[in-house]
mmCIF file of C-alpha atoms in Angstrom:
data_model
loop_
_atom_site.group_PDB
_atom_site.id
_atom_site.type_symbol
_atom_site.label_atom_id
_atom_site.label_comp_id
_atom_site.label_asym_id
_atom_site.label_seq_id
_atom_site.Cartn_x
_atom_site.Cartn_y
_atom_site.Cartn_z
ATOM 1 C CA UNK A 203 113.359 106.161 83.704
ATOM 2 C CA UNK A 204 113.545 108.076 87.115
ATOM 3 C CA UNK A 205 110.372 110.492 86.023
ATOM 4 C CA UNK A 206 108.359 107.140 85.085
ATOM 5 C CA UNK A 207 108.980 106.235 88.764
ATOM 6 C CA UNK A 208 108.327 109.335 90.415
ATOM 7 C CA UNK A 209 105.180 109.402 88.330
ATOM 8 C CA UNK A 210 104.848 106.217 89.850
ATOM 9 C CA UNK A 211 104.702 107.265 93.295
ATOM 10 C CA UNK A 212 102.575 110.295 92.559
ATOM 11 C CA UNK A 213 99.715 108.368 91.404
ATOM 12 C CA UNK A 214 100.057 106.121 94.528
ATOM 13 C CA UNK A 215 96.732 105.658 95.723
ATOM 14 C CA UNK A 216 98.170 106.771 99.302
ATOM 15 C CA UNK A 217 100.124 110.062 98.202
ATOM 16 C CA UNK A 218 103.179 109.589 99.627
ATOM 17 C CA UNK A 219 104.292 112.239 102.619
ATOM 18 C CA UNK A 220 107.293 113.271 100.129
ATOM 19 C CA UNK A 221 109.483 111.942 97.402
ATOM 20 C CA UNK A 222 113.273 112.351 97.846
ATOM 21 C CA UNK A 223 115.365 111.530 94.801
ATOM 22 C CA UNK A 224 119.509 111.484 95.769
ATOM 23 C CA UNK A 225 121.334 111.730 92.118
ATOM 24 C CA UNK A 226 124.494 109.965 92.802
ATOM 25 C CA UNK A 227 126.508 112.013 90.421
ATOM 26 C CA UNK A 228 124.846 110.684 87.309
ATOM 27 C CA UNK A 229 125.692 112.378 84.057
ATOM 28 C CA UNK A 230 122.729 111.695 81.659
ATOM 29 C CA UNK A 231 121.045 114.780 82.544
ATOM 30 C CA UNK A 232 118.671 113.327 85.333
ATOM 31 C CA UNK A 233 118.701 116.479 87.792
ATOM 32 C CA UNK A 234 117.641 118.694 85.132
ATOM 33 C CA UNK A 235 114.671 116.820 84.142
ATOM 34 C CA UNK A 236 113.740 116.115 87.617
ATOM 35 C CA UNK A 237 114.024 119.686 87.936
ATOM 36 C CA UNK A 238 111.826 120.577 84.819
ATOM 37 C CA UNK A 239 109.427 117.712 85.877
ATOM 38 C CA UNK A 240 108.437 119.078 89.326
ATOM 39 C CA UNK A 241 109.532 121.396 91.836
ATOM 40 C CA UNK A 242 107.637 119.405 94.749
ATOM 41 C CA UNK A 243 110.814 116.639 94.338
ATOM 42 C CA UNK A 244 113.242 117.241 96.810
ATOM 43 C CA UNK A 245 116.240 116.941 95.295
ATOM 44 C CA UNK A 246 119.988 115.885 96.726
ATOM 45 C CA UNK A 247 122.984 115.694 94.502
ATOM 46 C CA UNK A 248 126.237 114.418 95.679
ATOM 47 C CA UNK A 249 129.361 113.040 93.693
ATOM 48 C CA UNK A 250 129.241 109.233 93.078
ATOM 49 C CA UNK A 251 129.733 107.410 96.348
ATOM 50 C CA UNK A 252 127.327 104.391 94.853
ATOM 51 C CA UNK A 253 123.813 103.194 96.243
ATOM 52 C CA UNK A 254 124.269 102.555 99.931
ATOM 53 C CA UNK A 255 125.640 106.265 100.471
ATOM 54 C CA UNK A 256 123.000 107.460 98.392
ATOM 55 C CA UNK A 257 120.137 105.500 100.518
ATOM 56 C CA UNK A 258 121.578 107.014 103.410
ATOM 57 C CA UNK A 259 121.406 110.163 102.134
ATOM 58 C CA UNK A 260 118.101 109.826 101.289
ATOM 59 C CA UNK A 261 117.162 108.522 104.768
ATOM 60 C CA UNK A 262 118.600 110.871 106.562
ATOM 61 C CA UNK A 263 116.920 113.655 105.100
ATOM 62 C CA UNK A 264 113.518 111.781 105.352
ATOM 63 C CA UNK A 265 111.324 113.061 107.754
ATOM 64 C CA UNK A 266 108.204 110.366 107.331
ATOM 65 C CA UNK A 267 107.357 107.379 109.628
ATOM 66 C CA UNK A 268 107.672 105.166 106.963
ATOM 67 C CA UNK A 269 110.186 104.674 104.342
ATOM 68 C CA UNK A 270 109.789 103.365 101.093
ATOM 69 C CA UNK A 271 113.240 102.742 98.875
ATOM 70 C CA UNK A 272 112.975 103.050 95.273
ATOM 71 C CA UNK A 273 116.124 102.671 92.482
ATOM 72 C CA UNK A 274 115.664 104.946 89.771
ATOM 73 C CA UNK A 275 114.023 102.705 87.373
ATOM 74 C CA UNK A 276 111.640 100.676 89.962
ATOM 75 C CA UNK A 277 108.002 100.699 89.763
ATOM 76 C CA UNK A 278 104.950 99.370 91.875
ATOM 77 C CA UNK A 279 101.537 99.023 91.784
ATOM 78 C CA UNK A 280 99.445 101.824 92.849
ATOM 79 C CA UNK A 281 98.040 100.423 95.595
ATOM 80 C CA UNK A 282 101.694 99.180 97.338
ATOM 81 C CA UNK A 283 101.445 102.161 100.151
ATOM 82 C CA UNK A 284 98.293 102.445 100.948
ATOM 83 C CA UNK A 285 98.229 98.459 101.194
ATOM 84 C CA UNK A 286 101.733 97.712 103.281
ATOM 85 C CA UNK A 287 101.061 101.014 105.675
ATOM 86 C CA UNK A 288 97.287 99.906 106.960
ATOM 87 C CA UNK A 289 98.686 96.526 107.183
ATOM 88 C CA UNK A 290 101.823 98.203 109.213
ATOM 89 C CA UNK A 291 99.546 99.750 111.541
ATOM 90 C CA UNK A 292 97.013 97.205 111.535
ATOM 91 C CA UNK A 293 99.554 94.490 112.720
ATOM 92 C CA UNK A 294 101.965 96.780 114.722
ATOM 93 C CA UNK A 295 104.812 95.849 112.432
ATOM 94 C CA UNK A 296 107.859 97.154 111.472
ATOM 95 C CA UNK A 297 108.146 96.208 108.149
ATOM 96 C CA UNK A 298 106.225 94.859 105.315
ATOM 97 C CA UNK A 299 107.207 92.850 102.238
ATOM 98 C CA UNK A 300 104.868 91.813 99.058
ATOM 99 C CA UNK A 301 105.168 89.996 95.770
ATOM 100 C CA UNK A 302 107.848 91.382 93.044
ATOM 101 C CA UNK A 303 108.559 89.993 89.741
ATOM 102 C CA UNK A 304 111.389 91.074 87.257
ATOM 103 C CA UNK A 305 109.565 92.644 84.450
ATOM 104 C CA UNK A 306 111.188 93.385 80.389
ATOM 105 C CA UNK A 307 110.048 97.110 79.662
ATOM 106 C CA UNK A 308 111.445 100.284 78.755
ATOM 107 C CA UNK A 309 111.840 102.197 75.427
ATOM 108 C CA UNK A 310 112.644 99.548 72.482
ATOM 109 C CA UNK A 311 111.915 96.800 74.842
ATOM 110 C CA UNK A 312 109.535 94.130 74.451
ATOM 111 C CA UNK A 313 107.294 94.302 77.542
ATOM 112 C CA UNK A 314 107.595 90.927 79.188
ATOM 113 C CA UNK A 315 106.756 90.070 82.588
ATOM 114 C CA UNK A 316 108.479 86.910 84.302
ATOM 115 C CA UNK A 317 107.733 84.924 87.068
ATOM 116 C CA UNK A 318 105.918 86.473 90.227
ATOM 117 C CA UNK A 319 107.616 85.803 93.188
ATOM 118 C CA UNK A 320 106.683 85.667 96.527
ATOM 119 C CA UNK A 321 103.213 85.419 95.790
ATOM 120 C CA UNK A 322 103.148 83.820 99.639
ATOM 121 C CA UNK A 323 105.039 84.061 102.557
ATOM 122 C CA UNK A 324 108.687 81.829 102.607
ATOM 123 C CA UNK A 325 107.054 79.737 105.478
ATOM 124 C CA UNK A 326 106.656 79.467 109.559
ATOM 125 C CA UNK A 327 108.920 76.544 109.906
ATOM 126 C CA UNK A 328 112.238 79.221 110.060
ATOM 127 C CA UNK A 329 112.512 82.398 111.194
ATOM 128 C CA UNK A 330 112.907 85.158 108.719
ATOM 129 C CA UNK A 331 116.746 85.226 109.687
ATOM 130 C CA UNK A 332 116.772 81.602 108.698
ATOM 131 C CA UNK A 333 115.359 82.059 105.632
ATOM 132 C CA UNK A 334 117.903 84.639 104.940
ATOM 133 C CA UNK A 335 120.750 82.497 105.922
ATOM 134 C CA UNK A 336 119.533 79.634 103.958
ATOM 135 C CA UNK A 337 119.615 81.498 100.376
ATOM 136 C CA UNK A 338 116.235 83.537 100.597
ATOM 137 C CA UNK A 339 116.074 87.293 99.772
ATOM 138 C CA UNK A 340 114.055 90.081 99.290
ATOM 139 C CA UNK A 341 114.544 93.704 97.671
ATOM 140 C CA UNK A 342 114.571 97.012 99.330
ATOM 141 C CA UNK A 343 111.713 98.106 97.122
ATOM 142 C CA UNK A 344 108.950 95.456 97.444
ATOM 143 C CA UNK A 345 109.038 96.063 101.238
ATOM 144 C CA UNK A 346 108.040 99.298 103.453
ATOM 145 C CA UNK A 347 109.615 100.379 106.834
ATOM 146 C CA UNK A 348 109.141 102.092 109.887
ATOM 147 C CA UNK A 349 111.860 104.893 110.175
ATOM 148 C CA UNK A 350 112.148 104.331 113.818
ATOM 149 C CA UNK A 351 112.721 100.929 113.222
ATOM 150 C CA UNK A 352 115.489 101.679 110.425
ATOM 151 C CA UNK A 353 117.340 103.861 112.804
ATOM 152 C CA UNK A 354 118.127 100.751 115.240
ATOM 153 C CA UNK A 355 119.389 98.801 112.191
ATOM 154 C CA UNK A 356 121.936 101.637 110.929
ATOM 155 C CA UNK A 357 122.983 103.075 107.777
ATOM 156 C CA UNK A 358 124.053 100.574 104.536
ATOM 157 C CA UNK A 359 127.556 99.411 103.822
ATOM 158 C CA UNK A 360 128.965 101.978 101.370
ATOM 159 C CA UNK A 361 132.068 100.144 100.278
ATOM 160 C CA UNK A 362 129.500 97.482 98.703
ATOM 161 C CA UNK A 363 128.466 97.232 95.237
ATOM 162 C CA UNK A 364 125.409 95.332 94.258
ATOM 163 C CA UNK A 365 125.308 93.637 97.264
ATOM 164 C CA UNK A 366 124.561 96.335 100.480
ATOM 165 C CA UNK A 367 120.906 95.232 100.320
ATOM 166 C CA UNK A 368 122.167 91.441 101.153
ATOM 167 C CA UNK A 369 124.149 92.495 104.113
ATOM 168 C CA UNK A 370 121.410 95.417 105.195
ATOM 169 C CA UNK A 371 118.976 92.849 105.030
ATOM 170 C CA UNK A 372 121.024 90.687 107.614
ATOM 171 C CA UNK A 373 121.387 93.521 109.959
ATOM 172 C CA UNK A 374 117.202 93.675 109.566
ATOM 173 C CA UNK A 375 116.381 89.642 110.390
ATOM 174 C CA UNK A 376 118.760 89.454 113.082
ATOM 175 C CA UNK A 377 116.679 92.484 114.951
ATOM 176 C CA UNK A 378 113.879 89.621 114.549
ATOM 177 C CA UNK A 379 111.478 92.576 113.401
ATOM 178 C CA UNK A 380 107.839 92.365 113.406
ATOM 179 C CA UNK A 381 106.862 91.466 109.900
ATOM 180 C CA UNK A 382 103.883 91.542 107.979
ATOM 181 C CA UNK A 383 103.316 89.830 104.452
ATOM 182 C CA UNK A 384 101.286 91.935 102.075
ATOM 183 C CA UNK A 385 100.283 89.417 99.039
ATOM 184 C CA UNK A 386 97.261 92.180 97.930
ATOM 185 C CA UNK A 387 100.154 94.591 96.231
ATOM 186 C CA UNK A 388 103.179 94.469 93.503
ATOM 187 C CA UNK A 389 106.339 95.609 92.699
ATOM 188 C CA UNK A 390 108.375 95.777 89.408
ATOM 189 C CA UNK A 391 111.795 95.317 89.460
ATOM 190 C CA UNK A 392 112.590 96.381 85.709
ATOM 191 C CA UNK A 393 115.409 94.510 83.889
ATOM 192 C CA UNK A 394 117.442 96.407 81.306
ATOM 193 C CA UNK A 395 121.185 97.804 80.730
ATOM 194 C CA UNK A 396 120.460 101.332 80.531
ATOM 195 C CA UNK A 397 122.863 102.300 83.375
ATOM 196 C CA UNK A 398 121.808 99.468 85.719
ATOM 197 C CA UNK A 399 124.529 98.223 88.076
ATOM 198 C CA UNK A 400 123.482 94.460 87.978
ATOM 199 C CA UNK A 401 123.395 94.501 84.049
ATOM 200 C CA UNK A 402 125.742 92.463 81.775
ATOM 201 C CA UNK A 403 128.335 95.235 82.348
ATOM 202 C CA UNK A 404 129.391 93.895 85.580
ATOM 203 C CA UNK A 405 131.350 90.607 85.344
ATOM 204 C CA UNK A 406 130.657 87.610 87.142
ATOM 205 C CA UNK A 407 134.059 87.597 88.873
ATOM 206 C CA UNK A 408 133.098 91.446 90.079
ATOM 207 C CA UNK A 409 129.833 90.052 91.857
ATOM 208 C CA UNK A 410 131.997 87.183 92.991
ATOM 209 C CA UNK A 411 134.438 89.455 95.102
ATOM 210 C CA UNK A 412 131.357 92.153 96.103
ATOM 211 C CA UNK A 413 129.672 88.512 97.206
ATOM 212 C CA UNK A 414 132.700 87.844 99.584
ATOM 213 C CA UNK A 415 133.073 91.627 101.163
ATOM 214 C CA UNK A 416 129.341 90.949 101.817
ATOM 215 C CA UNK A 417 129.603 87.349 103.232
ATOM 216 C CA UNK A 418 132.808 88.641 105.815
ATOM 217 C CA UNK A 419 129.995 91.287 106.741
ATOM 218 C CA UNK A 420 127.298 88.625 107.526
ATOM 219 C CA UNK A 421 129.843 86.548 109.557
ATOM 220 C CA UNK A 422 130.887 89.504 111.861
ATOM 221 C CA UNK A 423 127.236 90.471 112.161
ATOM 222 C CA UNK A 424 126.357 86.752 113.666
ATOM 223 C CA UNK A 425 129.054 86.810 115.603
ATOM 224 C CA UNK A 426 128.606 90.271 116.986
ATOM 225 C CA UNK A 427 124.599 89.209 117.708
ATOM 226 C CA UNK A 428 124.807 85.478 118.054
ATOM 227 C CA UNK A 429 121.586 84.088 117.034
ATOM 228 C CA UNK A 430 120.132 80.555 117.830
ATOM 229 C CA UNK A 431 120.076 79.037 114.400
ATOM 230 C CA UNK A 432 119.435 74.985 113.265
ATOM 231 C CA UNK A 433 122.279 72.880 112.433
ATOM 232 C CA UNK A 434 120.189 72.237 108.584
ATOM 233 C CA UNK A 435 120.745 76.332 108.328
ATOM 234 C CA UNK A 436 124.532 76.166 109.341
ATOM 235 C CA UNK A 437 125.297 73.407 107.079
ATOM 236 C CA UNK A 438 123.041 75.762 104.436
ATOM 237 C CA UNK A 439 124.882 79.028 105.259
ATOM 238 C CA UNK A 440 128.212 76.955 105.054
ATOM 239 C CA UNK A 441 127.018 75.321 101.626
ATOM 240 C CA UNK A 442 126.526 78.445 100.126
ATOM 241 C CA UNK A 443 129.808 80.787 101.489
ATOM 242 C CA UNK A 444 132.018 77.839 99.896
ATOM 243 C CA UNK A 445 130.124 78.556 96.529
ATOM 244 C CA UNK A 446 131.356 82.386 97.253
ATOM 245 C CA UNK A 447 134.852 81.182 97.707
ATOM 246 C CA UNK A 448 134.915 78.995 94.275
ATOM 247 C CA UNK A 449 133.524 81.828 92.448
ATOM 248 C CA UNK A 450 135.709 84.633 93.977
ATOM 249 C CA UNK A 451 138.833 82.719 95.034
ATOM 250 C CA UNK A 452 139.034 84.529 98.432
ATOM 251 C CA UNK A 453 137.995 83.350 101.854
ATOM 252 C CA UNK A 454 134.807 83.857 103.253
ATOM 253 C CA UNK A 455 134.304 80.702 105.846
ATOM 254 C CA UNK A 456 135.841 81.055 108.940
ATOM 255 C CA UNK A 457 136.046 77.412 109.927
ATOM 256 C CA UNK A 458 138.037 75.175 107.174
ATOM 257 C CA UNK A 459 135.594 72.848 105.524
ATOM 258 C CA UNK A 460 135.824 69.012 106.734
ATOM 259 C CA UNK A 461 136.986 66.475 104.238
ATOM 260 C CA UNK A 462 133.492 65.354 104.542
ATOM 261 C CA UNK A 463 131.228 68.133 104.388
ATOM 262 C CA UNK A 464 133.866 69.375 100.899
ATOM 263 C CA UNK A 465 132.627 66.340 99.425
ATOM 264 C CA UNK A 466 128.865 66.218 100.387
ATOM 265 C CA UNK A 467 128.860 70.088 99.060
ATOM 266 C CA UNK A 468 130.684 69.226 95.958
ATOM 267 C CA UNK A 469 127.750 66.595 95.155
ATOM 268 C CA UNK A 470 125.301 68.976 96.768
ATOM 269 C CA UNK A 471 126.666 71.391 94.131
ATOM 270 C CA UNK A 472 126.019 68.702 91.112
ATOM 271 C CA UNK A 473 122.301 67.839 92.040
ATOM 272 C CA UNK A 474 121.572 71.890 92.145
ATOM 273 C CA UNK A 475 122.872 72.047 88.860
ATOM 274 C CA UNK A 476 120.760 69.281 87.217
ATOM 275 C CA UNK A 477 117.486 70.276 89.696
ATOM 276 C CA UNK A 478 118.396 73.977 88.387
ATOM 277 C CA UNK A 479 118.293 72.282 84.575
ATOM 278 C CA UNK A 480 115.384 70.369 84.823
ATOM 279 C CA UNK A 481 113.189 73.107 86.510
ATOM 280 C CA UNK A 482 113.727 75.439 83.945
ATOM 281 C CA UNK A 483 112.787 72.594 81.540
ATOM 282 C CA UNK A 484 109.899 71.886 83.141
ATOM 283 C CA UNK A 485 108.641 75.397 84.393
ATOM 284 C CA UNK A 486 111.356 77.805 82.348
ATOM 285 C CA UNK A 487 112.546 78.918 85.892
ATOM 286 C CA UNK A 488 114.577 77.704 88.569
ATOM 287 C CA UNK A 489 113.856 79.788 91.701
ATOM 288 C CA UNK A 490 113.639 77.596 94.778
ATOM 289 C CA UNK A 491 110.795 76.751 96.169
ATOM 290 C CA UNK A 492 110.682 79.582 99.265
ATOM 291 C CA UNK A 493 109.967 82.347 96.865
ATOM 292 C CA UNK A 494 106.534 80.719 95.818
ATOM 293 C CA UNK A 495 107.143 81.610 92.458
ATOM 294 C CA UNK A 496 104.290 81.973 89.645
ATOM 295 C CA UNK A 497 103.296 83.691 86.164
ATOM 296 C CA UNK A 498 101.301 86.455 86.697
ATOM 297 C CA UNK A 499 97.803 85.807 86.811
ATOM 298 C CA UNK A 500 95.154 88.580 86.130
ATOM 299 C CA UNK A 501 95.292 90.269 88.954
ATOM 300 C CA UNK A 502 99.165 90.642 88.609
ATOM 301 C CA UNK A 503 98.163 91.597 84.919
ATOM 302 C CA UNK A 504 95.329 93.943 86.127
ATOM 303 C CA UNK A 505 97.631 95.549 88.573
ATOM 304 C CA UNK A 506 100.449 95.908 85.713
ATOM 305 C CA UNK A 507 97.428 97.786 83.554
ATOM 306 C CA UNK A 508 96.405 100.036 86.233
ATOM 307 C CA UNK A 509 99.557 101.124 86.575
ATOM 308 C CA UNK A 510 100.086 101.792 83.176
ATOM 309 C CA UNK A 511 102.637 99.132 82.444
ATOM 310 C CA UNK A 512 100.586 96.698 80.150
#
């Protein structure tokens, strides 16, 4: 799947400056068809260190104002950089972030796009750091950087697995960066098990403990660069570290839980579960509210085509 994304990229409709693919000691044979596929690819290899060392890797050998991260099996429509870098420009950001939806496709799969999300931006009423803190999230590839603006922020956690982009993307609200929202472009974040680390080969206890290296992470990094937060997005943050701690068994919260607030977030817990129920009753989905979720409408579908997905 790594050729269908650099072929991606290639027919961007802004040719990107350069396309740098770090294998991360992968044994299905990718380097040699990269190498058979193009010799304008630079290529890295290094011994599996897993995907923060590799996006480091890759950064630091990119020599571009902006940086785009891709996995290996990630696609986007072919207008994403010219779209996100006039808007960076235009707006003097330092980032930009779009819509993304999961999307079904691959050899001997059905092709079946899912719910559009972030088809607007989470809202003014928090701060993007809020947002974060209160359960919202975004992926490394529906969003475009400057590279100067990367460097402040520092490399990704490389003893994380699965969950680097959670804590990287901490590090990135708390700089309070200059953000711009980019609704006109898509990304496809392509569900399958062909050698994907989030797959069904990963157990839910696994995520569980990578969740709780994270969360420590995000607690040093507030209290290394103390924000000014709302209570609602304390009690949030809090609500959703002692779901860590259930799932994982080890400690993330800092401050013990009152006998109060343990009960309020053990019925807080129940409603979720029967809002979570009847949502996907209602609209077969459950993503909350911030994300804006939607089914692709034809110019999702129309960007999908172009791009040679549909």
């Amino acid at each position: 799947m790594v050729i269908e994304t650099i072929r991606n990229l290639q027919a961007q409709t802004l040719s990107p400056h350069e396309i740098i693919v770090v294998d991360d000691g992968s044994t299905d044979g990718s380097q040699e068809a990269i190498r058979t596929y193009s010799q304008d690819i630079t290529l890295i290899e290094q011994e599996n260190q897993g995907p923060g060392a590799a996006r480091n890797r890759g950064f630091k050998a990119a020599t571009g104002d902006l940086i785009q991260f891709m996995d290996s099996d990630d696609l986007a429509s072919l207008n994403k950089l010219e779209v996100q870098s006039s808007a960076i420009v235009a707006g003097d950001a330092e980032m930009a972030f779009g819509p993304w939806l999961h999307i079904h496709w691959g050899k001997g799969i059905e092709t079946r796009p899912t719910e559009v999300l972030q088809t607007e931006h989470p809202g003014g009423q928090f701060s993007l750091l809020e947002w974060h803190l209160r359960g919202w999230a975004l992926v490394l590839q529906n969003c475009l950087f400057r590279h100067s603006f990367l460097e402040k922020i520092g490399p990704q956690k490389t003893d994380l697995l699965g969950t680097e982009d959670w804590e990287f993307f901490n590090r990135i609200f708390l700089a309070n960066p200059r953000a711009v929202f980019t609704p006109e472009c898509l990304t496809l974040y392509r569900l399958h098990e062909g050698g994907k680390l989030s797959g069904s080969g990963t157990t839910a206890k696994k995520k569980a403990i990578e969740l709780t290296k994270a969360a420590r992470y995000i607690n040093l990094n507030l209290k290394n660069d103390p924000p000014s937060i709302s209570s609602s997005t304390i009690r949030s943050m809090r609500y959703r570290f002692w779901g860590i701690e259930r799932a994982s068994g080890g400690q993330v919260l800092e401050t013990p839980l009152s006998f109060l607030e343990h009960a309020s977030f053990q019925g807080t817990a129940i409603l979720d579960r029967l809002k979570q129920g009847l949502a996907r009753r209602l609209f077969r989905h459950s993503w909350p509210s911030f994300y804006h979720p939607c089914r692709p409408n034809s110019t999702h579908l129309k960007m999908m085509a172009d791009a040679g997905i549909i």
